Coordinates of C-alpha atoms (C1' of nucleotides) in Angstrom, one line a residue:
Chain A
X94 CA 21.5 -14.8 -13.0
X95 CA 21.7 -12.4 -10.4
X96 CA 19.0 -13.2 -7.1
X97 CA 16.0 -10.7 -7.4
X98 CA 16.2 -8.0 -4.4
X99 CA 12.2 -7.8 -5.5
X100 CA 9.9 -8.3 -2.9
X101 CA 7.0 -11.6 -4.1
X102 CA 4.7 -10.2 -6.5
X103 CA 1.7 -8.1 -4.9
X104 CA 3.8 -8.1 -1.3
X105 CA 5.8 -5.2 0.0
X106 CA 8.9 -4.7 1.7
X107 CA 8.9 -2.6 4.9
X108 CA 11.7 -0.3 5.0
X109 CA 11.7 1.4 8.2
X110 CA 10.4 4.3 6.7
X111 CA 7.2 2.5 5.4
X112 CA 7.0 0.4 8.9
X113 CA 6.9 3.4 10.6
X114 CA 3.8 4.3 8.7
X115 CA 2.1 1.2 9.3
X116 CA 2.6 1.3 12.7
X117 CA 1.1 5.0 13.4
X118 CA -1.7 3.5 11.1
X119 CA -2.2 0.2 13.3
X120 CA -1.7 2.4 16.5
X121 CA -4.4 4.6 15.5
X122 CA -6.4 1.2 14.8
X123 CA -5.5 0.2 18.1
X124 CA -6.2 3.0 19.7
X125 CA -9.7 3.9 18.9
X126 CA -11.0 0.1 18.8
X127 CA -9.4 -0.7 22.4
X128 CA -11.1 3.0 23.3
X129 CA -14.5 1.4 22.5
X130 CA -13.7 -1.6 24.8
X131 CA -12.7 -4.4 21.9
X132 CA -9.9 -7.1 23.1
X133 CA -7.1 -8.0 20.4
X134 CA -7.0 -11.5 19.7
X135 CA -4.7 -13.2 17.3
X136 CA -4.6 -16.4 15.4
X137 CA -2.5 -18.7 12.9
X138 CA -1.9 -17.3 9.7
X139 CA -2.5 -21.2 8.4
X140 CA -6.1 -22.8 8.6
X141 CA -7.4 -26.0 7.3
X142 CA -8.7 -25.0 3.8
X143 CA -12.3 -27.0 4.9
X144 CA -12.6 -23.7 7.1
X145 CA -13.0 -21.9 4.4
X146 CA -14.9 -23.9 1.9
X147 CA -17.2 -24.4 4.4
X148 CA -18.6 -20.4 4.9
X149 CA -16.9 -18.4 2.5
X150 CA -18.8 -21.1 0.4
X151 CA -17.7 -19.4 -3.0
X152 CA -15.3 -20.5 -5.8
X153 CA -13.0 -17.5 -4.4
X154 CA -11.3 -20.5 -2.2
X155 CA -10.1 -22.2 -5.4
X156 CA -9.4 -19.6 -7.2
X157 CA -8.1 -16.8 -4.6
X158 CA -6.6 -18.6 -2.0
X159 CA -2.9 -19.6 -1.1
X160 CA -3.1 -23.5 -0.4
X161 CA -0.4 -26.3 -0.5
X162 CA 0.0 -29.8 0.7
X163 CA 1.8 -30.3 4.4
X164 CA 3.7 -33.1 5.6
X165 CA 1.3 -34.4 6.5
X166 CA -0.9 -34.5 3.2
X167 CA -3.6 -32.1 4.8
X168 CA -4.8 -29.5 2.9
X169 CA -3.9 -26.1 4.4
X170 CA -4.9 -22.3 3.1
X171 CA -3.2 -19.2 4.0
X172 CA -5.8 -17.4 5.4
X173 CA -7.0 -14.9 3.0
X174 CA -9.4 -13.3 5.4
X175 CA -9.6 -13.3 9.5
X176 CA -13.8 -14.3 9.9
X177 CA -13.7 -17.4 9.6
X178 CA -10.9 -18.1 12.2
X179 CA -12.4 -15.8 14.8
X180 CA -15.8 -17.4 13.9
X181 CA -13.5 -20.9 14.9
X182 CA -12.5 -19.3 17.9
X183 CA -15.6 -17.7 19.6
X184 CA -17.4 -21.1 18.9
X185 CA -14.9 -23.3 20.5
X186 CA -15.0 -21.4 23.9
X187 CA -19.2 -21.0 22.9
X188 CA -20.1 -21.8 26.5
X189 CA -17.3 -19.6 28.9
X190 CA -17.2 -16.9 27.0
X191 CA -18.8 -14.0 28.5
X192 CA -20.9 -11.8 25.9
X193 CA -20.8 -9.3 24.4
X194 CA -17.3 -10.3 23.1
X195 CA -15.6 -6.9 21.6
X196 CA -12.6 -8.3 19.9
X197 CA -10.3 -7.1 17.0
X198 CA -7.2 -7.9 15.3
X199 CA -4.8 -6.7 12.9
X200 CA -3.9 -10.2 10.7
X201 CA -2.0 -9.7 7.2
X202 CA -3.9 -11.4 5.0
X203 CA -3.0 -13.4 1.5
X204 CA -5.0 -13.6 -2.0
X205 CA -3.7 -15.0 -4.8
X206 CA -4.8 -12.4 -7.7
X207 CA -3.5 -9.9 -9.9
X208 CA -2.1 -7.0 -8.0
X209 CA -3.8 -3.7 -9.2
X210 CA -4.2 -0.1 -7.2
X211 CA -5.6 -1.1 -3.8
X212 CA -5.4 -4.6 -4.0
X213 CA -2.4 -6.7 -3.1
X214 CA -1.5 -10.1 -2.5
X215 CA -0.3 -9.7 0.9
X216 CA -2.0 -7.3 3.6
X217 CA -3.1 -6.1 6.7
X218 CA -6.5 -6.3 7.9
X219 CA -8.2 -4.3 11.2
X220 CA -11.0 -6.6 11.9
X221 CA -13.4 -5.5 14.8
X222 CA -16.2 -7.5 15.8
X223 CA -19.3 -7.9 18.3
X224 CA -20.3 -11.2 18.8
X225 CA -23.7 -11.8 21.1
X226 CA -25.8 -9.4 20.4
X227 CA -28.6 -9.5 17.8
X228 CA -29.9 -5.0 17.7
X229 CA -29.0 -2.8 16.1
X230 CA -26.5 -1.2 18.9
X231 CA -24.0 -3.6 17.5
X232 CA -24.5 -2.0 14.1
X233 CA -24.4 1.1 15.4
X234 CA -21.2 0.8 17.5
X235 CA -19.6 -1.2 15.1
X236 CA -19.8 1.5 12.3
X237 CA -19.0 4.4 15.0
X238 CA -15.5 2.5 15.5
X239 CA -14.9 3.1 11.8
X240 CA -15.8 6.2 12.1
X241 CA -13.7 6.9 14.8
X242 CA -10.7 5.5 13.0
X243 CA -10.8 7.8 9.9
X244 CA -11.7 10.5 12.0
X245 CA -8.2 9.7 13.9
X246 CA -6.5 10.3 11.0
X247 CA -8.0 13.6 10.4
X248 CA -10.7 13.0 7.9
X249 CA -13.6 14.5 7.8
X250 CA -17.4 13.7 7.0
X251 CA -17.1 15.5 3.3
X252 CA -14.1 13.4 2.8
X253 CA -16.3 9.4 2.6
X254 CA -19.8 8.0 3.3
X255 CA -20.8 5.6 4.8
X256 CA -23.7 3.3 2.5
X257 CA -25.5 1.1 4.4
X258 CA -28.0 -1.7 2.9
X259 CA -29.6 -5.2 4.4
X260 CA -29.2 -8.6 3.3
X261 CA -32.8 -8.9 4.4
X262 CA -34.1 -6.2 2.6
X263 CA -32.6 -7.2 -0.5
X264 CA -34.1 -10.6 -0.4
X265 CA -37.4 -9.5 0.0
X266 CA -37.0 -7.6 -2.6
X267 CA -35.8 -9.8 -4.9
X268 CA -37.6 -13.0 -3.8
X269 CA -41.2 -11.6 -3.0
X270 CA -41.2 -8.1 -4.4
X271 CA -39.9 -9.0 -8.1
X272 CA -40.9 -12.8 -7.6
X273 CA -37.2 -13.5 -8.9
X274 CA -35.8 -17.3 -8.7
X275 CA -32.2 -18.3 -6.9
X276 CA -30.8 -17.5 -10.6
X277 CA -32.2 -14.2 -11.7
X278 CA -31.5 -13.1 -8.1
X279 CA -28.0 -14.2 -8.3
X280 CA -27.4 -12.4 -11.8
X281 CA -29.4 -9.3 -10.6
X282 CA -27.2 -9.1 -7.4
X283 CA -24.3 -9.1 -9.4
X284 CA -25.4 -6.6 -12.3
X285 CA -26.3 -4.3 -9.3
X286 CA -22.8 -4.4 -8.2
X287 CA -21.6 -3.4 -11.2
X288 CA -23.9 -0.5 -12.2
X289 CA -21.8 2.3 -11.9
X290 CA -19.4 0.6 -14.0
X291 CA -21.2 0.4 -17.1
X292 CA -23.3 2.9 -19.2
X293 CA -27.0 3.3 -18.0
X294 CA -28.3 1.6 -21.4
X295 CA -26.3 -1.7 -21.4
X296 CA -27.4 -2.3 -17.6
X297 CA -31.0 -1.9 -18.2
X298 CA -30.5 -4.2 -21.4
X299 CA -28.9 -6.4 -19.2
X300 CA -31.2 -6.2 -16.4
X301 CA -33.7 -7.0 -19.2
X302 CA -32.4 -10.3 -20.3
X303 CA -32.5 -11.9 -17.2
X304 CA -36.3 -11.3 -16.5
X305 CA -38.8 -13.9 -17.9
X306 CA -41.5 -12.7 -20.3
X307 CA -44.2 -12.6 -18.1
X308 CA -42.2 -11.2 -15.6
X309 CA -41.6 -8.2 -18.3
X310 CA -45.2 -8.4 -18.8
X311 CA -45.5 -7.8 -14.9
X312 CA -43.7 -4.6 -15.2
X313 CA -40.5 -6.2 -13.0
X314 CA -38.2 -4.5 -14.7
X315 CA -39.6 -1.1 -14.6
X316 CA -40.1 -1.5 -10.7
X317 CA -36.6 -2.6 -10.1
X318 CA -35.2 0.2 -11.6
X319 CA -37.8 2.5 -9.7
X320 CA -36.1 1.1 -6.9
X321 CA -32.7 1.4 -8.0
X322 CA -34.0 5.1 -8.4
X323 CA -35.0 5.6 -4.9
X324 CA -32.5 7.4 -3.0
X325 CA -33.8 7.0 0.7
X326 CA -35.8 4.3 2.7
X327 CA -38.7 6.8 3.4
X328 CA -39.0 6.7 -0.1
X329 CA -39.7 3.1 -1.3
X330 CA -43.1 1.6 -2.0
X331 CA -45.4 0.8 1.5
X332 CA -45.4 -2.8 1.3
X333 CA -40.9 -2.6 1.2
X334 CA -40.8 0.4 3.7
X335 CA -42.7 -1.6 6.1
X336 CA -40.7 -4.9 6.1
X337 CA -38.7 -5.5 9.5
X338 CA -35.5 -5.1 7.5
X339 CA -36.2 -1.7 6.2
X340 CA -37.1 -0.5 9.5
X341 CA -33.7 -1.5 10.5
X342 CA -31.8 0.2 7.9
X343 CA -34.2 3.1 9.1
X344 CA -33.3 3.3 12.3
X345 CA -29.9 2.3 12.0
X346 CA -29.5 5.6 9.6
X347 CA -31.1 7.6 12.3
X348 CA -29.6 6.8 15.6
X349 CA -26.2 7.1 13.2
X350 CA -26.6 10.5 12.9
X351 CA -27.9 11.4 16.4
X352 CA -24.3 10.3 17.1
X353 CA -23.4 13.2 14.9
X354 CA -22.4 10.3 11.8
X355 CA -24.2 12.6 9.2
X356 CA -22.2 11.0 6.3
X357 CA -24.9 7.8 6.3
X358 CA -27.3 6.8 3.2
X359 CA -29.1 4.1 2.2
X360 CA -27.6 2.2 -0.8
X361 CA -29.2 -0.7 -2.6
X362 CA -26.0 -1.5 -4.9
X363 CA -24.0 -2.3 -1.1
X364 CA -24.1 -5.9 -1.7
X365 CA -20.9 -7.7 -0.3
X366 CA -19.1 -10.4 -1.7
X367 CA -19.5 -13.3 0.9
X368 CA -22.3 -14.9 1.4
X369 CA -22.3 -15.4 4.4
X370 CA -23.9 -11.9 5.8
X371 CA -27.7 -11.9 6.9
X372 CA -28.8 -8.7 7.9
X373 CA -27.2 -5.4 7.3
X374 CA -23.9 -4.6 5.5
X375 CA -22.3 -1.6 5.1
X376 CA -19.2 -0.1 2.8
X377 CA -17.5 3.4 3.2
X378 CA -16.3 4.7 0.3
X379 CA -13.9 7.5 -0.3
X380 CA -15.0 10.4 -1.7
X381 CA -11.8 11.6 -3.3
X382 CA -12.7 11.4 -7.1
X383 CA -9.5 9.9 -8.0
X384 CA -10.2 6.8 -5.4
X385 CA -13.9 6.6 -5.5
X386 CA -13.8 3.3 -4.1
X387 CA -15.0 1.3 -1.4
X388 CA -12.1 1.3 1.6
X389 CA -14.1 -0.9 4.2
X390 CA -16.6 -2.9 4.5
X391 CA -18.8 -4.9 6.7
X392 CA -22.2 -6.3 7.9
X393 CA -23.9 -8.8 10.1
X394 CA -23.2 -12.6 10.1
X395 CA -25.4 -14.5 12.5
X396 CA -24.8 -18.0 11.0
X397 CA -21.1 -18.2 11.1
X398 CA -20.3 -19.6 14.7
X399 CA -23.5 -22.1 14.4
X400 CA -21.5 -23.8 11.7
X401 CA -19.0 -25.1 14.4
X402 CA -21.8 -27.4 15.5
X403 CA -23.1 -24.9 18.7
X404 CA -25.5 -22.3 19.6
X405 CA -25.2 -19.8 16.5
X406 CA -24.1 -16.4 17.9
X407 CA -25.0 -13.4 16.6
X408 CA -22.4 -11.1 14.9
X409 CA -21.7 -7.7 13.6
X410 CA -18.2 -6.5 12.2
X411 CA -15.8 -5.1 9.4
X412 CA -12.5 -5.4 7.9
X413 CA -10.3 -2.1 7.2
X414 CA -7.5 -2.9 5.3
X415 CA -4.0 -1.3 5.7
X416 CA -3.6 -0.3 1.6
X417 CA -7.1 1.3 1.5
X418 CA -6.6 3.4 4.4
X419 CA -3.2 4.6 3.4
X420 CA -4.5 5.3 -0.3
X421 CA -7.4 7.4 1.8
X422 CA -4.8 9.4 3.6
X423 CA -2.5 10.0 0.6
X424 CA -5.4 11.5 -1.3
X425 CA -6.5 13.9 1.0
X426 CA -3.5 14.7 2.6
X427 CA -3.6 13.3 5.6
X428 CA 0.1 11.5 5.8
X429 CA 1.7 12.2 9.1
X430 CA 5.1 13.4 9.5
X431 CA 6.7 10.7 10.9
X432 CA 9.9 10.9 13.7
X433 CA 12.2 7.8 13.7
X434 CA 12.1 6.0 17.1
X435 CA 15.9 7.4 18.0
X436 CA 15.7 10.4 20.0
X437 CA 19.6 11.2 19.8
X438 CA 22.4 10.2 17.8
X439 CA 25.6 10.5 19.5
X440 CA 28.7 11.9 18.1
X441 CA 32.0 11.0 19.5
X442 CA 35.0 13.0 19.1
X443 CA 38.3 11.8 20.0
X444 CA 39.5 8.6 21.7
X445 CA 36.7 8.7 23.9
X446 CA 34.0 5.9 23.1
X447 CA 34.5 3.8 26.0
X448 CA 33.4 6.3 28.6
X449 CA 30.7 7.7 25.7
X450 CA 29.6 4.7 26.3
X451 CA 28.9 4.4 29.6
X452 CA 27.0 7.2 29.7
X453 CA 24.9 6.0 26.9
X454 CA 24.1 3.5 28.6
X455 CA 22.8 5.7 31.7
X456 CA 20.5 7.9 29.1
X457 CA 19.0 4.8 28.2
X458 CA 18.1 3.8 31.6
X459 CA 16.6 7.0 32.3
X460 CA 14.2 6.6 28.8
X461 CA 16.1 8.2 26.0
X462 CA 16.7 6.5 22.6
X463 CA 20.2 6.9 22.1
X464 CA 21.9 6.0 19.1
X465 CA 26.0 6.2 19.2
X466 CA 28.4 6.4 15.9
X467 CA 31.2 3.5 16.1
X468 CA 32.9 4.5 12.7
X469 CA 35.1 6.9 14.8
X470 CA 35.0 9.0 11.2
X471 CA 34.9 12.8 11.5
X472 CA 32.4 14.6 13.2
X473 CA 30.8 16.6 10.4
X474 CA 31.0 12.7 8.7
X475 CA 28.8 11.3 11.9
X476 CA 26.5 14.3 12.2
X477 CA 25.4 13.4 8.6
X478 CA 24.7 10.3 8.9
X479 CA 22.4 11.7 11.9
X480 CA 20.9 14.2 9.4
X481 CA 20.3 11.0 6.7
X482 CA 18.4 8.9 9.1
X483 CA 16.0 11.5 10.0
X484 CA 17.1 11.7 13.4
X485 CA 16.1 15.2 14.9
X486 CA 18.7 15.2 17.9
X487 CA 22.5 15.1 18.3
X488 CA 25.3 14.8 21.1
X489 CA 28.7 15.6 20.8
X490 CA 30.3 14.1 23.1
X491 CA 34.1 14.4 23.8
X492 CA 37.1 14.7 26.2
X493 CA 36.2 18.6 27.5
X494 CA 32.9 17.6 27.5
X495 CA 33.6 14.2 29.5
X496 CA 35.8 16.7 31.9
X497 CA 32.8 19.2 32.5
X498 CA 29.5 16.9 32.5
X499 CA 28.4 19.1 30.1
X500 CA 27.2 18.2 26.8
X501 CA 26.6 19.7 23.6
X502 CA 22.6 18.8 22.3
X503 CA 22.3 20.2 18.7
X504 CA 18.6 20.4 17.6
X505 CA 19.2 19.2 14.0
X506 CA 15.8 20.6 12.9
X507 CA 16.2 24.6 13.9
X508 CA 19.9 24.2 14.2
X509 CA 19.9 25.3 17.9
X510 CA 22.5 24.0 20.2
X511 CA 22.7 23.8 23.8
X512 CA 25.1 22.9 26.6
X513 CA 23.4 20.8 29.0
X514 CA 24.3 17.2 31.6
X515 CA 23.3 14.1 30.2
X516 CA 20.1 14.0 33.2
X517 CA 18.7 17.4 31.0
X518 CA 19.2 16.5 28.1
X519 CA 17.2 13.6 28.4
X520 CA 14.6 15.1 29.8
X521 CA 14.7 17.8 27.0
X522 CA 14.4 14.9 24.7
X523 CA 11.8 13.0 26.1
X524 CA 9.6 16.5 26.5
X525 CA 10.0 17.1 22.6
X526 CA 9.2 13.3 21.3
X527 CA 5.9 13.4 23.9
X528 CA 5.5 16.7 22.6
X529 CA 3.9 17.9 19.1
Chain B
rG96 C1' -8.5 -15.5 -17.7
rC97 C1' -8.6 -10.7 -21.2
rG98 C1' -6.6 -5.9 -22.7
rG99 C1' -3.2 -1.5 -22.5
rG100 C1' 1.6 0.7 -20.9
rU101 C1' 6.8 0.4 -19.5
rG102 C1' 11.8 -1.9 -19.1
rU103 C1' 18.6 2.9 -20.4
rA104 C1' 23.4 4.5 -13.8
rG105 C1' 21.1 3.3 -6.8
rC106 C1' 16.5 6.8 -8.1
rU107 C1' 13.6 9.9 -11.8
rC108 C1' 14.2 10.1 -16.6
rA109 C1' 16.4 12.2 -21.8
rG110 C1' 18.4 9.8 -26.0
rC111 C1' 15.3 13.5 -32.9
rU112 C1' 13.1 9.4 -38.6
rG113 C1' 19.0 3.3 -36.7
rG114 C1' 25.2 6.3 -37.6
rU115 C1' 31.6 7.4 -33.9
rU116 C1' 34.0 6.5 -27.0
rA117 C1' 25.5 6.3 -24.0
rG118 C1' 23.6 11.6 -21.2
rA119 C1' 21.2 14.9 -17.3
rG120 C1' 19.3 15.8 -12.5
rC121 C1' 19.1 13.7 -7.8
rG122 C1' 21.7 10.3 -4.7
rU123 C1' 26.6 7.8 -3.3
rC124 C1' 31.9 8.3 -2.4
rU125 C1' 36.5 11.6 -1.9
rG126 C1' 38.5 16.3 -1.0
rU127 C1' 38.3 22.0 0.1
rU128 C1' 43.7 20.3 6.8
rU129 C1' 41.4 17.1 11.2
rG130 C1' 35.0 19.6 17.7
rU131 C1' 29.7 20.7 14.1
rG132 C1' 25.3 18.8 8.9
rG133 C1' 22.0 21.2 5.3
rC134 C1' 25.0 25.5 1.1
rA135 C1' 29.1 26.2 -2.5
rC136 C1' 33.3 24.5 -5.3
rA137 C1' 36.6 20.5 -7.3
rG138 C1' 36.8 15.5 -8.5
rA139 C1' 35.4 10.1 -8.7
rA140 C1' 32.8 5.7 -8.9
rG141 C1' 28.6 3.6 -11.2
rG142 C1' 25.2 1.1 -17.4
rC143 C1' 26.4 -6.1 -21.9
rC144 C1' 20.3 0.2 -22.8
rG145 C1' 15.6 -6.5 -19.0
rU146 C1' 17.0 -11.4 -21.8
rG147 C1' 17.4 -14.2 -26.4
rA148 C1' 17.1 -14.3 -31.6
rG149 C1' 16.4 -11.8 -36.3
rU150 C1' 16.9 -7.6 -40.2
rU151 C1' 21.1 -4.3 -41.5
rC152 C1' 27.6 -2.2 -43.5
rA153 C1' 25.7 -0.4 -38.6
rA154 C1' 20.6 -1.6 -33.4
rA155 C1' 19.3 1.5 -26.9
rC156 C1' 16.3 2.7 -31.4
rC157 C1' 13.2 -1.7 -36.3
rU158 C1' 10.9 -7.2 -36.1
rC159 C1' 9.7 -11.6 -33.3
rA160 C1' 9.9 -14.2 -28.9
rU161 C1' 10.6 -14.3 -23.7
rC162 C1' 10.7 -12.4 -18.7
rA163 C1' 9.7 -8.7 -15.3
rC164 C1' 7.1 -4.5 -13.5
rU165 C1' 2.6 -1.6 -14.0
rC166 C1' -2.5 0.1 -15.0
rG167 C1' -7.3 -1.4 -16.3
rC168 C1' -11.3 -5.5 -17.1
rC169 C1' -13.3 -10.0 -15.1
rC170 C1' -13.8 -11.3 -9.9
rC171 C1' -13.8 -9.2 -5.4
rA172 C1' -11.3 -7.0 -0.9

RNA sequence: GCGGGUGUAGCUCAGCUGGUUAGAGCGUCUGUUUGUGGCACAGAAGGCCGUGAGUUCAAACCUCAUCACUCGCCCCA
């Protein structure tokens, strides 16, 4: 039996091609979150698994979570998601760390699940966060750095919205609103989730069962689904619209789009998975028909840190993963062009590599990427494997050539060719990678 | 955990209701005389038809099993 060139089951190989993608896509990330003034941080892909039983707090560590045995007999997990270990972080340097932190990272991340469209075993995961400050600026900030990022890539505001929603709100609403127990609220939450996925009848049956009879009697069901209904904030009944928490999502809507973020509604099915959010969450979904998913998603998480044993700290952030954003920028046509990182692939003719060579090696010290054939095959042999890798540049270089400092720089692209020395031709080189 | 789909050349696939030596396009390699690619022409390599068993005179094709990949659902990024 012949060894599987496969790559493990829900992981991907990275041919340089596909690298090259992820790294215009984590260079954008970069980009825009170190624009905003957040840090990159890093941490060890392995964690004790108590880290995560401890706040993730759901059966998804069992069940979705790479863990083995060490050497040593401790339980370790392959992180499956970066909170928790930033969480770790900020609270064991609680005291000299100067706040606000502004800190991101780009970890790959591991679940162990069936691999369907958008979901993989392995992946990467932009993770931006604010830790220290308990407004509604974080929010706000927070959510204009996603922004920013899909706006990088060239999207634009008809392209996703952004859904925003409050753990508060919702358990008011749930717990003093519809007087509903730990249970009902539970099963509610859940059935909300899923309400788009199911036809409008069997999720008001279903919405029905869980209620009590004198609940019924008390017209619960009828006033959740009025909610449900209710499109805006402005909209809901007095005694919600004037809870703290839906003054928030208020306000947090509005001073969203005086930052000209008009792609923001209120959304009561924006629950979240993990329990550990306490105040607002927020998911932006693509609008593209054919992905009408959420691609991101975050909230605030005030408890987190305080679990470590010091001073809670408050925190706002989200998680953008790799496979959502590139499934966003396949469906609406925003995939770059991308240019391999060799400027110039060198062609040597005749008995010459030696002192091709040498002057290689100057080009390089003055900046170029220079690529030189060793196969001493043909030329028209050497300028397709040029062509094949992508590369937009070549250099013939060869005894007259050598003799006259004077080189010949074929623009593979437009099929333009130039005689130049080796000091232009760099600079011509450099000029077109800065350039378009 | 549940359900659907697909496994034929490196890739994308075709192979009608089972019938001789299994096909195409693309790609790869060689050449069209050695300092210039994309085009054209000529040629070549490359497949135990996912694996195992069964039915049959005969299986890529039918049956069963198994493995792999894939898309949904559950769950949730």
């Amino acid at each position: 039996m012949a060894l599987s060139t496969q790559p493990y089951k829900g992981a991907r190989d990275f041919y340089p091609e596909d690298k090259r993608l992820q790294k215009y896509m984590f260079s954008v990330m970069r980009r825009i979150a170190e624009q905003y003034g957040y840090e990159e941080y890093d941490a060890p892909i392995l964690e004790p698994i108590e880290l995560y039983l401890a706040k993730t707090g759901e059966e998804i560590v069992n069940e979705q979570t790479y863990t083995f045995l060490d050497r040593g007999g401790r339980q370790v997990a392959i992180r499956p998601e970066m909170t928790p270990s930033v969480s770790r972080m900020v609270a064991g340097k609680r005291q000299e760390l100067s706040y606000p932190l502004r800190w991101y990272s780009i970890p790959n991340l591991w679940r162990y699940e069936r691999p369907q469209r958008g979901r993989l075993r392995e992946h990467w995961q932009l993770n931006v966060d604010m830790f220290g400050v308990d407004n509604l600026l974080a929010e706000a900030e927070i959510i204009q750095v996603a922004d920013g990022i899909l706006k990088a890539v060239g999207a634009t505001h008809d392209m996703y919205t952004i859904k925003i929603n409050s753990r508060k709100l919702m358990d008011y609403i749930f717990k003093e609103y519809l007087q509903l127990d730990g249970v009902q609220t539970h099963t509610i939450s859940k059935l909300i989730d899923r309400k788009e996925k199911m036809p409008h009848e069997a999720f008001v049956a279903e919405v029905d069962a869980v209620f009590t009879p004198m609940q019924r009697e008390a017209g619960a069901s009828n006033k959740l689904m009025g909610l449900l209904r209710t499109k805006t904030i402005e909209h809901m009944p007095e005694v919600i619209r004037e809870q703290t928490a839906a003054l928030e999502v208020y306000h947090l809507i509005h001073t969203l789009k005086q930052n000209h973020i008009t792609n923001v509604k209120f959304d009561m099915g924006i629950m979240r998975g993990f329990d550990y959010y306490t105040g607002i969450v927020f998911e932006i979904f693509d609008e593209d028909p054919e992905n009408n998913r959420s691609m991101l998603g975050g909230g605030r998480y005030d408890g987190l840190v305080g679990l470590f044993g010091v001073e809670p700290v408050p925190t706002v952030g989200f998680g953008f993963g790799d496979v959502t954003l590139e499934n966003f920028m396949r469906g609406h046509n925003l995939m770059p062009t991308l240019r391999p990182e060799t400027d110039v692939y060198v062609i040597v003719i005749g008995d010459v590599f030696n002192q091709a060579q040498k002057l290689v090696y100057e080009m390089r010290e003055m900046g170029a990427n220079v690529a030189i054939d060793l196969t001493g095959a043909k030329p028209d042999k050497q300028i397709k494997t040029a062509v094949k890798k992508g590369i937009h540049y070549v250099m013939f270089i060869g005894e007259r050539d050598l003799a006259e400092e004077q080189y010949e720089l074929k623009n593979l692209i437009t099929g333009r060719a130039e005689r130049h020395s080796a000091a232009r031709i760099v600079s011509i080189i450099k000029d077109y990678r800065e350039g378009d």
